[in-house]
């Protein structure tokens, strides 16, 4: 299990660090506690998540530097299925980020821990963190970053930490997901955090800002999609 101190530092970042206060200004959100959701979490299956659009794949590199497709990071690129397998939670981040990305990674870590308690969810869910800073975030850097955040619990869902081979491969992925990234004169990257819930047919079913990237809510959304796929949550939207 990851060090508890790491999650604590992420939770305090928005309130304590000047960079995080800047994030509040440019993201328009207020710091929120880690322990509980700040809004009611609906019961899984009590609502629908209509498909928004097709999820985009693209060539990425795993922590060992091997080419993978974004929608199937556990498979070699030549062996890709037509659609993603299982449910994917995709977060777009970069490791040098000092404000929203640590908070988002802490939320992903909490989601991984929550999902580990439910084997039916864990085995059909994958978490993916994709860096949009390929010049700095090499596979080696992503491997070190993963070691800090990813749970060692064998019951936890897989969590892939990916980067792109270069800007040419990254650009169409960012465009497909509507992720704008602006580089500052000091090399920092300005962005609005986005995470995506992708179903087993490769469709985006929810898009989260940091305000709504609440692990309990994302888990309810995952369970809603699993119920839908099992025929228990109403007819599947197309």
Short mmCIF file of N, CA, C and O in Angstrom, two decimals, residues 39-100:
data_model
loop_
_atom_site.label_atom_id
_atom_site.label_comp_id
_atom_site.label_asym_id
_atom_site.label_seq_id
_atom_site.Cartn_x
_atom_site.Cartn_y
_atom_site.Cartn_z
N UNK A 39 -21.02 16.06 -1.72
CA UNK A 39 -22.36 16.03 -2.30
C UNK A 39 -22.87 14.60 -2.18
O UNK A 39 -22.09 13.65 -2.05
N UNK A 40 -24.19 14.41 -2.23
CA UNK A 40 -24.74 13.05 -2.10
C UNK A 40 -24.29 12.16 -3.26
O UNK A 40 -24.23 12.60 -4.41
N UNK A 41 -23.98 10.92 -2.95
CA UNK A 41 -23.59 9.95 -3.97
C UNK A 41 -24.81 9.10 -4.30
O UNK A 41 -25.36 8.42 -3.43
N UNK A 42 -25.29 9.12 -5.54
CA UNK A 42 -26.48 8.33 -5.89
C UNK A 42 -26.19 6.84 -5.85
O UNK A 42 -25.05 6.39 -6.01
N UNK A 43 -27.21 6.06 -5.65
CA UNK A 43 -27.07 4.61 -5.62
C UNK A 43 -26.73 4.10 -7.02
O UNK A 43 -27.34 4.53 -8.01
N UNK A 44 -25.78 3.20 -7.14
CA UNK A 44 -25.47 2.64 -8.46
C UNK A 44 -26.70 2.02 -9.11
O UNK A 44 -27.50 1.34 -8.46
N UNK A 45 -26.88 2.30 -10.39
CA UNK A 45 -28.02 1.76 -11.12
C UNK A 45 -29.28 2.59 -11.01
O UNK A 45 -30.26 2.29 -11.70
N UNK A 46 -29.26 3.64 -10.17
CA UNK A 46 -30.45 4.49 -10.03
C UNK A 46 -30.48 5.62 -11.05
O UNK A 46 -31.40 6.41 -11.06
N UNK A 47 -29.49 5.66 -11.92
CA UNK A 47 -29.38 6.73 -12.93
C UNK A 47 -28.68 6.15 -14.15
O UNK A 47 -28.14 5.04 -14.12
N UNK A 48 -28.71 6.90 -15.24
CA UNK A 48 -28.07 6.47 -16.47
C UNK A 48 -26.93 7.41 -16.82
O UNK A 48 -26.96 8.58 -16.46
N UNK A 49 -25.98 6.88 -17.54
CA UNK A 49 -24.86 7.66 -18.05
C UNK A 49 -24.83 7.49 -19.57
O UNK A 49 -24.17 6.59 -20.09
N UNK A 50 -25.58 8.32 -20.29
CA UNK A 50 -25.62 8.16 -21.75
C UNK A 50 -24.24 8.33 -22.37
O UNK A 50 -23.42 9.12 -21.88
N UNK A 51 -23.96 7.60 -23.43
CA UNK A 51 -22.67 7.78 -24.11
C UNK A 51 -22.49 9.21 -24.59
O UNK A 51 -23.43 9.84 -25.09
N UNK A 52 -21.29 9.72 -24.43
CA UNK A 52 -20.97 11.10 -24.83
C UNK A 52 -20.31 11.12 -26.20
O UNK A 52 -20.70 11.88 -27.09
N UNK A 53 -19.31 10.27 -26.40
CA UNK A 53 -18.60 10.19 -27.67
C UNK A 53 -17.70 8.96 -27.63
O UNK A 53 -17.55 8.32 -26.59
N UNK A 54 -17.12 8.64 -28.76
CA UNK A 54 -16.15 7.56 -28.80
C UNK A 54 -14.87 7.98 -28.09
O UNK A 54 -14.43 9.12 -28.22
N UNK A 55 -14.31 7.06 -27.33
CA UNK A 55 -13.02 7.32 -26.71
C UNK A 55 -11.92 7.14 -27.75
O UNK A 55 -12.03 6.32 -28.65
N UNK A 56 -10.88 7.92 -27.60
CA UNK A 56 -9.77 7.86 -28.55
C UNK A 56 -8.65 6.99 -28.01
O UNK A 56 -8.31 7.06 -26.82
N UNK A 57 -8.09 6.17 -28.88
CA UNK A 57 -6.88 5.46 -28.56
C UNK A 57 -5.67 6.27 -29.01
O UNK A 57 -5.75 7.48 -29.19
N UNK A 58 -4.57 5.61 -29.21
CA UNK A 58 -3.36 6.28 -29.64
C UNK A 58 -2.14 5.59 -29.08
O UNK A 58 -2.22 4.89 -28.07
N UNK A 59 -1.02 5.78 -29.73
CA UNK A 59 0.21 5.12 -29.31
C UNK A 59 0.80 5.81 -28.09
O UNK A 59 1.04 7.02 -28.09
N UNK A 60 1.02 5.01 -27.05
CA UNK A 60 1.64 5.50 -25.81
C UNK A 60 2.73 4.51 -25.42
O UNK A 60 2.88 3.45 -26.02
N UNK A 61 3.48 4.87 -24.38
CA UNK A 61 4.53 4.00 -23.85
C UNK A 61 4.20 3.63 -22.42
O UNK A 61 3.79 4.49 -21.63
N UNK A 62 4.39 2.36 -22.07
CA UNK A 62 4.19 1.97 -20.69
C UNK A 62 5.46 2.25 -19.88
O UNK A 62 6.42 2.85 -20.39
N UNK A 63 5.47 1.82 -18.64
CA UNK A 63 6.59 2.15 -17.75
C UNK A 63 7.90 1.48 -18.16
O UNK A 63 8.97 1.90 -17.72
N UNK A 64 7.80 0.46 -19.01
CA UNK A 64 9.00 -0.20 -19.52
C UNK A 64 9.42 0.34 -20.89
O UNK A 64 10.37 -0.17 -21.49
N UNK A 65 8.69 1.36 -21.38
CA UNK A 65 9.01 1.93 -22.68
C UNK A 65 8.45 1.15 -23.85
O UNK A 65 8.81 1.42 -25.00
N UNK A 66 7.53 0.21 -23.60
CA UNK A 66 6.95 -0.59 -24.67
C UNK A 66 5.75 0.12 -25.28
O UNK A 66 4.94 0.69 -24.56
N UNK A 67 5.61 0.10 -26.61
CA UNK A 67 4.45 0.73 -27.24
C UNK A 67 3.16 0.01 -26.85
O UNK A 67 3.10 -1.22 -26.83
N UNK A 68 2.17 0.79 -26.51
CA UNK A 68 0.85 0.28 -26.17
C UNK A 68 -0.18 1.21 -26.79
O UNK A 68 0.14 2.32 -27.23
N UNK A 69 -1.43 0.76 -26.81
CA UNK A 69 -2.52 1.65 -27.19
C UNK A 69 -3.16 2.18 -25.92
O UNK A 69 -3.30 1.46 -24.93
N UNK A 70 -3.56 3.42 -25.94
CA UNK A 70 -4.12 4.06 -24.75
C UNK A 70 -5.33 3.30 -24.21
O UNK A 70 -5.53 3.24 -22.99
N UNK A 71 -6.14 2.72 -25.08
CA UNK A 71 -7.35 2.03 -24.63
C UNK A 71 -7.08 0.61 -24.17
O UNK A 71 -7.98 -0.03 -23.61
N UNK A 72 -5.88 0.10 -24.37
CA UNK A 72 -5.56 -1.26 -23.94
C UNK A 72 -4.09 -1.30 -23.53
O UNK A 72 -3.28 -1.96 -24.16
N UNK A 73 -3.73 -0.59 -22.45
CA UNK A 73 -2.32 -0.48 -22.10
C UNK A 73 -1.69 -1.78 -21.62
O UNK A 73 -0.47 -1.86 -21.48
N UNK A 74 -2.50 -2.81 -21.39
CA UNK A 74 -1.97 -4.09 -20.94
C UNK A 74 -1.69 -5.04 -22.10
O UNK A 74 -1.25 -6.16 -21.90
N UNK A 75 -1.95 -4.59 -23.35
CA UNK A 75 -1.75 -5.44 -24.51
C UNK A 75 -0.75 -4.80 -25.47
O UNK A 75 -0.74 -3.58 -25.64
N UNK A 76 0.11 -5.62 -26.12
CA UNK A 76 0.99 -5.08 -27.15
C UNK A 76 0.18 -4.47 -28.28
O UNK A 76 -0.91 -4.95 -28.61
N UNK A 77 0.71 -3.42 -28.88
CA UNK A 77 -0.02 -2.70 -29.92
C UNK A 77 -0.54 -3.59 -31.05
O UNK A 77 -1.67 -3.41 -31.51
N UNK A 78 0.21 -4.61 -31.54
CA UNK A 78 -0.35 -5.42 -32.64
C UNK A 78 -1.53 -6.30 -32.23
O UNK A 78 -2.23 -6.83 -33.09
N UNK A 79 -1.74 -6.49 -30.93
CA UNK A 79 -2.78 -7.40 -30.46
C UNK A 79 -4.02 -6.68 -29.95
O UNK A 79 -4.81 -7.25 -29.19
N UNK A 80 -4.22 -5.45 -30.37
CA UNK A 80 -5.31 -4.66 -29.82
C UNK A 80 -6.68 -5.23 -30.19
O UNK A 80 -6.90 -5.66 -31.32
N UNK A 81 -7.62 -5.24 -29.23
CA UNK A 81 -9.00 -5.58 -29.55
C UNK A 81 -9.65 -4.40 -30.25
O UNK A 81 -9.10 -3.31 -30.29
N UNK A 82 -10.83 -4.63 -30.80
CA UNK A 82 -11.53 -3.54 -31.49
C UNK A 82 -12.00 -2.49 -30.49
O UNK A 82 -12.10 -1.31 -30.83
N UNK A 83 -12.34 -2.90 -29.29
CA UNK A 83 -12.80 -1.94 -28.29
C UNK A 83 -12.07 -2.21 -27.00
O UNK A 83 -11.43 -3.23 -26.81
N UNK A 84 -12.11 -1.27 -26.11
CA UNK A 84 -11.47 -1.44 -24.80
C UNK A 84 -12.16 -2.55 -24.03
O UNK A 84 -13.35 -2.80 -24.18
N UNK A 85 -11.38 -3.25 -23.23
CA UNK A 85 -11.94 -4.32 -22.40
C UNK A 85 -12.10 -3.80 -20.99
O UNK A 85 -11.19 -3.21 -20.43
N UNK A 86 -13.28 -4.03 -20.41
CA UNK A 86 -13.53 -3.55 -19.07
C UNK A 86 -13.81 -2.05 -19.08
O UNK A 86 -14.02 -1.44 -20.11
N UNK A 87 -13.82 -1.48 -17.89
CA UNK A 87 -14.11 -0.06 -17.71
C UNK A 87 -12.82 0.65 -17.35
O UNK A 87 -12.05 0.19 -16.50
N UNK A 88 -12.59 1.77 -18.00
CA UNK A 88 -11.34 2.53 -17.82
C UNK A 88 -11.64 3.89 -17.21
O UNK A 88 -12.58 4.57 -17.64
N UNK A 89 -10.85 4.28 -16.23
CA UNK A 89 -10.85 5.66 -15.73
C UNK A 89 -9.53 6.26 -16.15
O UNK A 89 -8.45 5.84 -15.70
N UNK A 90 -9.59 7.24 -17.04
CA UNK A 90 -8.42 7.86 -17.63
C UNK A 90 -8.24 9.26 -17.07
O UNK A 90 -9.14 10.10 -17.18
N UNK A 91 -7.09 9.53 -16.46
CA UNK A 91 -6.75 10.86 -15.95
C UNK A 91 -5.56 11.41 -16.72
O UNK A 91 -4.57 10.69 -16.93
N UNK A 92 -5.64 12.66 -17.13
CA UNK A 92 -4.57 13.33 -17.87
C UNK A 92 -3.81 14.24 -16.90
O UNK A 92 -4.39 15.17 -16.33
N UNK A 93 -2.51 13.96 -16.74
CA UNK A 93 -1.72 14.65 -15.71
C UNK A 93 -0.29 14.87 -16.22
O UNK A 93 0.06 14.46 -17.33
N UNK A 94 0.53 15.50 -15.40
CA UNK A 94 1.97 15.46 -15.61
C UNK A 94 2.65 15.49 -14.25
O UNK A 94 2.13 16.04 -13.29
N UNK A 95 3.81 14.86 -14.15
CA UNK A 95 4.40 14.59 -12.84
C UNK A 95 4.98 15.82 -12.17
O UNK A 95 5.12 15.85 -10.95
N UNK A 96 5.37 16.85 -12.96
CA UNK A 96 5.95 18.06 -12.36
C UNK A 96 4.90 19.01 -11.81
O UNK A 96 5.23 20.03 -11.20
N UNK A 97 3.64 18.71 -12.05
CA UNK A 97 2.54 19.56 -11.60
C UNK A 97 2.56 19.66 -10.08
O UNK A 97 2.68 18.66 -9.38
N UNK A 98 2.43 20.89 -9.59
CA UNK A 98 2.49 21.10 -8.15
C UNK A 98 1.16 21.44 -7.52
O UNK A 98 1.12 21.76 -6.33
N UNK A 99 0.07 21.38 -8.28
CA UNK A 99 -1.21 21.76 -7.68
C UNK A 99 -2.28 20.71 -7.91
O UNK A 99 -2.47 19.84 -7.07
N UNK A 100 -2.96 20.73 -9.05
CA UNK A 100 -4.12 19.86 -9.20
C UNK A 100 -3.77 18.40 -9.44
O UNK A 100 -4.51 17.50 -9.05
#
